[in-house]
mmCIF file of C-alpha atoms and ligand atoms in Angstrom:
data_model
loop_
_atom_site.group_PDB
_atom_site.id
_atom_site.type_symbol
_atom_site.label_atom_id
_atom_site.label_comp_id
_atom_site.label_asym_id
_atom_site.label_seq_id
_atom_site.Cartn_x
_atom_site.Cartn_y
_atom_site.Cartn_z
ATOM 1 C CA MET A 1083 -106.544 207.171 -67.081
ATOM 2 C CA THR A 1084 -107.241 203.786 -68.689
ATOM 3 C CA GLU A 1085 -109.085 200.996 -66.820
ATOM 4 C CA THR A 1086 -105.809 199.069 -66.665
ATOM 5 C CA ASN A 1087 -103.906 201.932 -65.062
ATOM 6 C CA ARG A 1088 -106.758 202.693 -62.713
ATOM 7 C CA ALA A 1089 -106.727 199.034 -61.534
ATOM 8 C CA ALA A 1090 -102.971 199.298 -60.984
ATOM 9 C CA ARG A 1091 -103.382 202.476 -58.937
ATOM 10 C CA VAL A 1092 -106.095 200.913 -56.749
ATOM 11 C CA ALA A 1093 -103.615 198.147 -55.947
ATOM 12 C CA SER A 1094 -101.746 200.364 -53.523
ATOM 13 C CA THR A 1095 -99.424 198.241 -51.435
ATOM 14 C CA GLY A 1096 -98.294 200.440 -48.547
ATOM 15 C CA TRP A 1097 -95.256 198.211 -48.124
ATOM 16 C CA SER A 1098 -93.953 196.986 -44.777
ATOM 17 C CA PRO A 1099 -90.272 195.946 -44.993
ATOM 18 C CA LYS A 1100 -90.622 194.077 -41.677
ATOM 19 C CA GLN A 1101 -93.488 191.903 -42.983
ATOM 20 C CA TYR A 1102 -91.829 191.401 -46.389
ATOM 21 C CA LEU A 1103 -88.548 190.261 -44.825
ATOM 22 C CA LYS A 1104 -90.216 187.704 -42.519
ATOM 23 C CA PHE A 1105 -89.530 185.143 -45.234
ATOM 24 C CA ALA A 1106 -86.292 186.687 -46.451
ATOM 25 C CA ASP A 1107 -84.649 183.308 -47.144
ATOM 26 C CA HIS A 1108 -87.453 182.087 -49.469
ATOM 27 C CA ARG A 1109 -87.701 185.488 -51.141
ATOM 28 C CA LEU A 1110 -83.950 185.809 -51.657
ATOM 29 C CA ARG A 1111 -83.405 182.405 -53.294
ATOM 30 C CA PRO A 1112 -85.009 183.195 -56.690
ATOM 31 C CA ALA A 1113 -83.214 186.552 -56.719
ATOM 32 C CA ILE A 1114 -79.847 184.815 -56.370
ATOM 33 C CA GLU A 1115 -80.745 182.152 -58.942
ATOM 34 C CA LEU A 1116 -81.635 184.930 -61.391
ATOM 35 C CA LEU A 1117 -78.396 186.775 -60.663
ATOM 36 C CA HIS A 1118 -76.374 183.630 -61.357
ATOM 37 C CA ARG A 1119 -77.884 183.414 -64.852
ATOM 38 C CA VAL A 1120 -76.810 186.932 -65.908
ATOM 39 C CA PRO A 1121 -74.173 186.420 -68.631
ATOM 40 C CA ILE A 1122 -72.543 189.861 -68.428
ATOM 41 C CA GLU A 1123 -68.842 190.071 -67.538
ATOM 42 C CA SER A 1124 -68.181 193.644 -66.500
ATOM 43 C CA PRO A 1125 -71.172 195.994 -66.739
ATOM 44 C CA GLU A 1126 -70.498 199.697 -66.200
ATOM 45 C CA THR A 1127 -74.035 200.689 -65.202
ATOM 46 C CA ILE A 1128 -76.662 198.521 -63.514
ATOM 47 C CA TYR A 1129 -80.223 199.308 -62.442
ATOM 48 C CA ASP A 1130 -82.154 197.165 -59.965
ATOM 49 C CA LEU A 1131 -85.801 198.051 -60.654
ATOM 50 C CA GLY A 1132 -88.170 197.716 -57.706
ATOM 51 C CA CYS A 1133 -85.167 197.154 -55.428
ATOM 52 C CA GLY A 1134 -87.225 197.300 -52.223
ATOM 53 C CA THR A 1135 -85.012 197.186 -49.144
ATOM 54 C CA GLY A 1136 -81.918 196.827 -51.363
ATOM 55 C CA ASP A 1137 -80.711 193.466 -50.095
ATOM 56 C CA VAL A 1138 -80.496 192.070 -53.615
ATOM 57 C CA THR A 1139 -78.983 195.301 -54.939
ATOM 58 C CA ARG A 1140 -76.126 194.814 -52.486
ATOM 59 C CA LEU A 1141 -75.527 191.306 -53.848
ATOM 60 C CA ILE A 1142 -75.495 192.778 -57.373
ATOM 61 C CA ALA A 1143 -72.950 195.409 -56.271
ATOM 62 C CA ALA A 1144 -70.830 192.721 -54.620
ATOM 63 C CA ARG A 1145 -70.717 190.682 -57.856
ATOM 64 C CA TRP A 1146 -69.634 193.722 -59.947
ATOM 65 C CA PRO A 1147 -67.769 195.998 -57.478
ATOM 66 C CA SER A 1148 -66.534 198.412 -60.161
ATOM 67 C CA ALA A 1149 -70.017 199.003 -61.692
ATOM 68 C CA THR A 1150 -72.240 201.999 -60.957
ATOM 69 C CA VAL A 1151 -75.230 200.369 -59.296
ATOM 70 C CA CYS A 1152 -78.591 202.119 -58.815
ATOM 71 C CA GLY A 1153 -81.478 200.691 -56.832
ATOM 72 C CA LEU A 1154 -84.780 202.213 -57.906
ATOM 73 C CA ASP A 1155 -88.138 201.973 -56.165
ATOM 74 C CA ASN A 1156 -91.261 204.095 -55.758
ATOM 75 C CA SER A 1157 -91.817 203.171 -52.101
ATOM 76 C CA LEU A 1158 -90.096 205.321 -49.515
ATOM 77 C CA GLU A 1159 -91.139 202.714 -46.891
ATOM 78 C CA MET A 1160 -89.050 200.096 -48.690
ATOM 79 C CA LEU A 1161 -86.069 202.105 -49.987
ATOM 80 C CA PRO A 1162 -82.971 202.293 -47.777
ATOM 81 C CA LYS A 1163 -82.940 205.582 -45.923
ATOM 82 C CA VAL A 1164 -79.570 206.813 -47.279
ATOM 83 C CA GLU A 1165 -79.089 208.321 -50.711
ATOM 84 C CA VAL A 1166 -75.716 206.752 -51.409
ATOM 85 C CA GLU A 1167 -74.361 203.683 -49.562
ATOM 86 C CA PRO A 1168 -70.729 203.267 -48.594
ATOM 87 C CA GLY A 1169 -70.516 200.506 -51.273
ATOM 88 C CA GLY A 1170 -71.444 203.140 -53.876
ATOM 89 C CA ILE A 1171 -75.041 202.099 -54.522
ATOM 90 C CA GLU A 1172 -77.317 204.986 -55.364
ATOM 91 C CA TRP A 1173 -80.941 204.733 -54.205
ATOM 92 C CA ILE A 1174 -83.481 206.448 -56.480
ATOM 93 C CA GLU A 1175 -87.126 207.082 -55.756
ATOM 94 C CA ALA A 1176 -88.900 206.691 -59.117
ATOM 95 C CA ASP A 1177 -91.703 204.860 -60.852
ATOM 96 C CA ILE A 1178 -90.523 202.106 -63.223
ATOM 97 C CA GLU A 1179 -93.427 202.875 -65.529
ATOM 98 C CA CYS A 1180 -92.059 206.268 -66.563
ATOM 99 C CA TRP A 1181 -88.349 205.719 -65.796
ATOM 100 C CA THR A 1182 -85.660 206.173 -68.426
ATOM 101 C CA PRO A 1183 -81.977 205.970 -67.537
ATOM 102 C CA ALA A 1184 -79.646 208.918 -68.118
ATOM 103 C CA LYS A 1185 -77.125 206.518 -69.731
ATOM 104 C CA LYS A 1186 -78.003 203.180 -71.348
ATOM 105 C CA PRO A 1187 -77.139 200.435 -68.806
ATOM 106 C CA GLU A 1188 -75.493 197.099 -69.505
ATOM 107 C CA LEU A 1189 -77.802 195.389 -67.017
ATOM 108 C CA ILE A 1190 -81.379 195.998 -65.949
ATOM 109 C CA TYR A 1191 -82.284 193.562 -63.188
ATOM 110 C CA SER A 1192 -85.678 193.222 -61.492
ATOM 111 C CA ASN A 1193 -86.656 190.675 -58.883
ATOM 112 C CA ALA A 1194 -90.291 190.269 -57.774
ATOM 113 C CA ALA A 1195 -91.322 193.780 -58.782
ATOM 114 C CA LEU A 1196 -92.656 193.981 -62.355
ATOM 115 C CA GLN A 1197 -95.757 191.933 -61.461
ATOM 116 C CA TRP A 1198 -97.007 195.131 -59.835
ATOM 117 C CA LEU A 1199 -96.970 197.004 -63.137
ATOM 118 C CA PRO A 1200 -99.625 196.756 -65.877
ATOM 119 C CA ASP A 1201 -99.220 196.378 -69.620
ATOM 120 C CA HIS A 1202 -96.232 194.090 -69.975
ATOM 121 C CA GLN A 1203 -96.868 194.044 -73.730
ATOM 122 C CA GLN A 1204 -95.483 197.525 -73.754
ATOM 123 C CA LEU A 1205 -93.294 197.524 -70.609
ATOM 124 C CA LEU A 1206 -91.012 194.536 -71.236
ATOM 125 C CA PRO A 1207 -89.956 195.425 -74.803
ATOM 126 C CA ARG A 1208 -89.516 199.031 -73.610
ATOM 127 C CA LEU A 1209 -87.088 197.884 -70.867
ATOM 128 C CA ALA A 1210 -85.166 195.725 -73.364
ATOM 129 C CA GLY A 1211 -84.926 198.776 -75.635
ATOM 130 C CA LEU A 1212 -83.238 200.807 -72.887
ATOM 131 C CA LEU A 1213 -80.175 198.525 -72.797
ATOM 132 C CA SER A 1214 -76.822 199.315 -74.333
ATOM 133 C CA ALA A 1215 -75.604 196.965 -77.101
ATOM 134 C CA GLY A 1216 -74.886 193.525 -75.626
ATOM 135 C CA GLY A 1217 -76.787 194.435 -72.476
ATOM 136 C CA CYS A 1218 -78.971 192.145 -70.389
ATOM 137 C CA LEU A 1219 -82.469 192.332 -68.971
ATOM 138 C CA ALA A 1220 -82.978 189.882 -66.077
ATOM 139 C CA ILE A 1221 -86.438 189.529 -64.542
ATOM 140 C CA GLN A 1222 -88.127 187.290 -62.013
ATOM 141 C CA MET A 1223 -91.854 187.523 -61.299
ATOM 142 C CA PRO A 1224 -94.080 185.323 -59.166
ATOM 143 C CA LEU A 1225 -96.700 183.298 -61.030
ATOM 144 C CA SER A 1226 -98.972 183.564 -58.023
ATOM 145 C CA TRP A 1227 -102.234 184.628 -59.661
ATOM 146 C CA ALA A 1228 -103.308 181.022 -60.229
ATOM 147 C CA ALA A 1229 -102.112 179.799 -56.818
ATOM 148 C CA ILE A 1230 -104.811 178.517 -54.443
ATOM 149 C CA SER A 1231 -103.827 181.213 -51.940
ATOM 150 C CA HIS A 1232 -104.507 183.974 -54.440
ATOM 151 C CA ARG A 1233 -107.670 182.389 -55.803
ATOM 152 C CA LEU A 1234 -109.017 182.197 -52.244
ATOM 153 C CA MET A 1235 -108.026 185.856 -51.744
ATOM 154 C CA ARG A 1236 -110.180 186.897 -54.674
ATOM 155 C CA GLU A 1237 -113.020 184.527 -53.789
ATOM 156 C CA THR A 1238 -113.183 185.707 -50.175
ATOM 157 C CA LEU A 1239 -113.842 189.283 -51.366
ATOM 158 C CA VAL A 1240 -116.994 188.183 -53.183
ATOM 159 C CA ASP A 1241 -117.973 185.188 -51.011
ATOM 160 C CA CYS A 1242 -116.898 185.959 -47.483
ATOM 161 C CA GLY A 1243 -119.068 183.392 -45.756
ATOM 162 C CA ILE A 1244 -121.954 185.806 -45.250
ATOM 163 C CA PRO A 1245 -124.686 185.295 -47.873
ATOM 164 C CA GLY A 1246 -125.197 188.380 -50.035
ATOM 165 C CA ARG A 1247 -122.227 190.235 -48.528
ATOM 166 C CA ILE A 1248 -119.489 191.423 -50.918
ATOM 167 C CA LEU A 1249 -116.362 193.126 -49.578
ATOM 168 C CA GLY A 1250 -114.484 196.090 -50.993
ATOM 169 C CA THR A 1251 -115.308 198.369 -53.907
ATOM 170 C CA ASP A 1252 -115.830 197.336 -57.527
ATOM 171 C CA GLU A 1253 -112.434 198.903 -58.262
ATOM 172 C CA LEU A 1254 -110.667 196.875 -55.595
ATOM 173 C CA ARG A 1255 -112.185 193.595 -56.770
ATOM 174 C CA ALA A 1256 -111.320 194.483 -60.377
ATOM 175 C CA ALA A 1257 -107.732 195.260 -59.338
ATOM 176 C CA ALA A 1258 -107.478 191.998 -57.385
ATOM 177 C CA ALA A 1259 -108.798 190.063 -60.402
ATOM 178 C CA GLN A 1260 -106.037 191.412 -62.679
ATOM 179 C CA ASN A 1261 -103.133 189.190 -63.598
ATOM 180 C CA TRP A 1262 -100.337 191.291 -65.033
ATOM 181 C CA VAL A 1263 -97.874 188.420 -65.563
ATOM 182 C CA ALA A 1264 -98.052 186.523 -68.847
ATOM 183 C CA ASP A 1265 -97.112 182.850 -69.092
ATOM 184 C CA ALA A 1266 -93.711 181.769 -70.379
ATOM 185 C CA GLU A 1267 -94.818 181.202 -73.987
ATOM 186 C CA THR A 1268 -96.531 184.603 -74.219
ATOM 187 C CA CYS A 1269 -93.409 186.209 -72.756
ATOM 188 C CA PHE A 1270 -91.276 184.447 -75.364
ATOM 189 C CA ASP A 1271 -93.453 185.738 -78.233
ATOM 190 C CA LEU A 1272 -93.355 189.217 -76.709
ATOM 191 C CA LEU A 1273 -89.598 189.432 -76.332
ATOM 192 C CA ASP A 1274 -88.155 187.176 -79.042
ATOM 193 C CA GLY A 1275 -88.081 189.999 -81.601
ATOM 194 C CA CYS A 1276 -85.994 192.303 -79.369
ATOM 195 C CA ALA A 1277 -83.477 189.773 -78.037
ATOM 196 C CA GLU A 1278 -80.211 188.334 -79.332
ATOM 197 C CA ASN A 1279 -80.535 185.554 -76.755
ATOM 198 C CA LEU A 1280 -83.647 184.760 -74.779
ATOM 199 C CA ASP A 1281 -83.803 182.339 -71.838
ATOM 200 C CA ILE A 1282 -87.147 181.845 -70.084
ATOM 201 C CA TRP A 1283 -87.939 179.272 -67.410
ATOM 202 C CA GLU A 1284 -90.284 178.542 -64.563
ATOM 203 C CA THR A 1285 -89.496 177.064 -61.175
ATOM 204 C CA GLU A 1286 -91.932 175.861 -58.566
ATOM 205 C CA TYR A 1287 -90.462 176.046 -55.076
ATOM 206 C CA LEU A 1288 -91.944 173.754 -52.445
ATOM 207 C CA GLN A 1289 -91.651 176.326 -49.675
ATOM 208 C CA VAL A 1290 -91.615 174.927 -46.164
ATOM 209 C CA LEU A 1291 -93.071 177.533 -43.819
ATOM 210 C CA SER A 1292 -93.263 177.583 -40.034
ATOM 211 C CA GLY A 1293 -95.433 179.373 -37.496
ATOM 212 C CA THR A 1294 -99.121 180.207 -37.173
ATOM 213 C CA ASP A 1295 -101.059 180.950 -40.349
ATOM 214 C CA PRO A 1296 -97.806 181.080 -42.341
ATOM 215 C CA VAL A 1297 -99.421 181.388 -45.775
ATOM 216 C CA PHE A 1298 -101.441 184.348 -44.549
ATOM 217 C CA GLU A 1299 -98.214 185.839 -43.150
ATOM 218 C CA TRP A 1300 -96.557 185.289 -46.535
ATOM 219 C CA VAL A 1301 -99.235 186.980 -48.626
ATOM 220 C CA GLN A 1302 -99.575 189.732 -46.030
ATOM 221 C CA GLY A 1303 -96.061 190.769 -46.996
ATOM 222 C CA THR A 1304 -96.922 191.105 -50.694
ATOM 223 C CA GLY A 1305 -100.046 190.214 -52.710
ATOM 224 C CA LEU A 1306 -102.584 190.746 -49.929
ATOM 225 C CA ARG A 1307 -101.424 194.270 -49.106
ATOM 226 C CA PRO A 1308 -103.717 196.137 -51.551
ATOM 227 C CA ILE A 1309 -106.731 194.328 -50.087
ATOM 228 C CA LEU A 1310 -105.757 194.879 -46.470
ATOM 229 C CA ASN A 1311 -105.141 198.559 -47.201
ATOM 230 C CA ALA A 1312 -108.449 199.057 -48.975
ATOM 231 C CA LEU A 1313 -110.940 197.286 -46.667
ATOM 232 C CA ASP A 1314 -112.430 199.143 -43.708
ATOM 233 C CA ASP A 1315 -112.293 197.740 -40.159
ATOM 234 C CA ASP A 1316 -115.746 196.102 -40.379
ATOM 235 C CA GLU A 1317 -114.762 194.388 -43.638
ATOM 236 C CA LEU A 1318 -111.379 193.326 -42.294
ATOM 237 C CA ASN A 1319 -113.077 191.678 -39.316
ATOM 238 C CA ILE A 1320 -114.936 189.487 -41.792
ATOM 239 C CA PHE A 1321 -112.273 189.033 -44.450
ATOM 240 C CA VAL A 1322 -109.247 188.166 -42.305
ATOM 241 C CA PRO A 1323 -110.669 185.261 -40.229
ATOM 242 C CA THR A 1324 -112.535 183.808 -43.226
ATOM 243 C CA TYR A 1325 -109.483 183.953 -45.474
ATOM 244 C CA LYS A 1326 -107.179 182.555 -42.761
ATOM 245 C CA LYS A 1327 -109.543 179.620 -42.199
ATOM 246 C CA ARG A 1328 -109.688 178.867 -45.921
ATOM 247 C CA LEU A 1329 -105.883 179.033 -46.154
ATOM 248 C CA ARG A 1330 -105.525 176.640 -43.184
ATOM 249 C CA GLU A 1331 -107.818 174.158 -44.967
ATOM 250 C CA ALA A 1332 -106.029 174.529 -48.297
ATOM 251 C CA TYR A 1333 -102.533 174.361 -46.775
ATOM 252 C CA PRO A 1334 -102.844 172.063 -43.718
ATOM 253 C CA VAL A 1335 -100.139 171.958 -41.065
ATOM 254 C CA ARG A 1336 -98.103 168.752 -41.518
ATOM 255 C CA SER A 1337 -97.448 166.270 -38.713
ATOM 256 C CA ASN A 1338 -94.059 167.974 -38.115
ATOM 257 C CA GLY A 1339 -95.775 171.348 -37.531
ATOM 258 C CA GLN A 1340 -94.664 172.844 -40.848
ATOM 259 C CA THR A 1341 -96.781 174.043 -43.761
ATOM 260 C CA LEU A 1342 -96.015 173.431 -47.437
ATOM 261 C CA TYR A 1343 -96.636 176.380 -49.732
ATOM 262 C CA PRO A 1344 -95.810 175.572 -53.395
ATOM 263 C CA PHE A 1345 -94.886 178.762 -55.233
ATOM 264 C CA ARG A 1346 -94.194 179.208 -58.980
ATOM 265 C CA ARG A 1347 -91.968 181.857 -60.415
ATOM 266 C CA LEU A 1348 -91.123 182.991 -63.974
ATOM 267 C CA PHE A 1349 -87.580 183.926 -64.958
ATOM 268 C CA VAL A 1350 -86.525 185.862 -68.073
ATOM 269 C CA VAL A 1351 -82.942 186.595 -69.062
ATOM 270 C CA LEU A 1352 -82.435 188.289 -72.395
ATOM 271 C CA THR A 1353 -79.464 189.917 -74.062
ATOM 272 C CA VAL A 1354 -79.642 192.404 -76.908
HETATM 273 C C1 SAM B 1274 -91.830 192.319 -53.605
HETATM 274 S S1 SAM B 1274 -90.847 193.739 -53.476
HETATM 275 C C2 SAM B 1274 -89.297 193.137 -54.124
HETATM 276 C C3 SAM B 1274 -88.135 193.932 -53.639
HETATM 277 C C4 SAM B 1274 -86.754 193.482 -54.112
HETATM 278 N N1 SAM B 1274 -86.648 193.513 -55.540
HETATM 279 C C5 SAM B 1274 -86.432 192.125 -53.574
HETATM 280 O O1 SAM B 1274 -86.279 191.193 -54.347
HETATM 281 O O2 SAM B 1274 -86.284 191.989 -52.358
HETATM 282 C C6 SAM B 1274 -91.498 194.701 -54.838
HETATM 283 C C7 SAM B 1274 -90.933 196.089 -54.891
HETATM 284 O O3 SAM B 1274 -91.334 196.675 -56.139
HETATM 285 C C8 SAM B 1274 -91.603 198.055 -55.904
HETATM 286 N N2 SAM B 1274 -92.482 198.571 -56.953
HETATM 287 C C9 SAM B 1274 -93.720 198.160 -57.298
HETATM 288 N N3 SAM B 1274 -94.188 198.899 -58.302
HETATM 289 C C10 SAM B 1274 -93.240 199.813 -58.610
HETATM 290 C C11 SAM B 1274 -93.142 200.859 -59.575
HETATM 291 N N4 SAM B 1274 -94.127 201.116 -60.412
HETATM 292 N N5 SAM B 1274 -92.016 201.597 -59.598
HETATM 293 C C12 SAM B 1274 -90.992 201.338 -58.744
HETATM 294 N N6 SAM B 1274 -91.026 200.368 -57.829
HETATM 295 C C13 SAM B 1274 -92.120 199.592 -57.748
HETATM 296 C C14 SAM B 1274 -92.290 198.048 -54.534
HETATM 297 O O4 SAM B 1274 -92.272 199.329 -53.936
HETATM 298 C C15 SAM B 1274 -91.472 196.993 -53.791
HETATM 299 O O5 SAM B 1274 -90.399 197.561 -53.078
#
């Protein structure tokens, strides 16, 4: 196994649908904005890669009711518990990294999932190559690696407020340090050669969050999961309060009781 793949494996998420869906409205908005940009009229076969709980897959199926729609995910915690929904969606447990469709689809859609996979240099052109002629690849990934919240996450592992104390294993810290998502220009260079049309953009959402430690609650549903799963109880007792305090300082509660959490996302829509 390469170092890259080992780092990806260490980043085990152990998903919690309940935690992930705490901010369902903020998480759904980019998915819908991506869906609106898909320029395909009547696809026969659609895959939603990393479909999670399937909420977005159901919107996809509603937009193209006559299409065969498959939601694919490698987390049994996240996947809906039925194999086939009344609406006709098929849920498939599989790993995107080694997935190939039985029949070339007209649309491969993926919202907030591919950032968990390594080696986009190989992955993204491979996905584009799986499309039928005229097909569309539509992807949204968070650009969270450079966010203050994620920098503090990495820093707290190596500087947890106790001099000389480092948390987690070398592998965990290496995995947390990895940024799988390339910037928009790199993505353009990567995909231009395999696209008829290529549309790439970034959006920064000024997310208004409520409640106690809302940024911690947000990352606890996604990017923080590999760290929480890997630290032992003693380490968690140090990491969690230190990280929460740093987040409160970086994202102060406003006078109206709400917290602003700016969040950047990268969108790619290509047709072949
Ligand atoms: C942040 S959730 C997004 C879920 C859904 N797309 C949405 O927008 O609500 C990321 C999903 O990607 C899935 N995922 C991550 N790596 C995967 C892989 N290698 N193969 C399949 N699914 C994967 C996770 O299990 C998780 O359900």
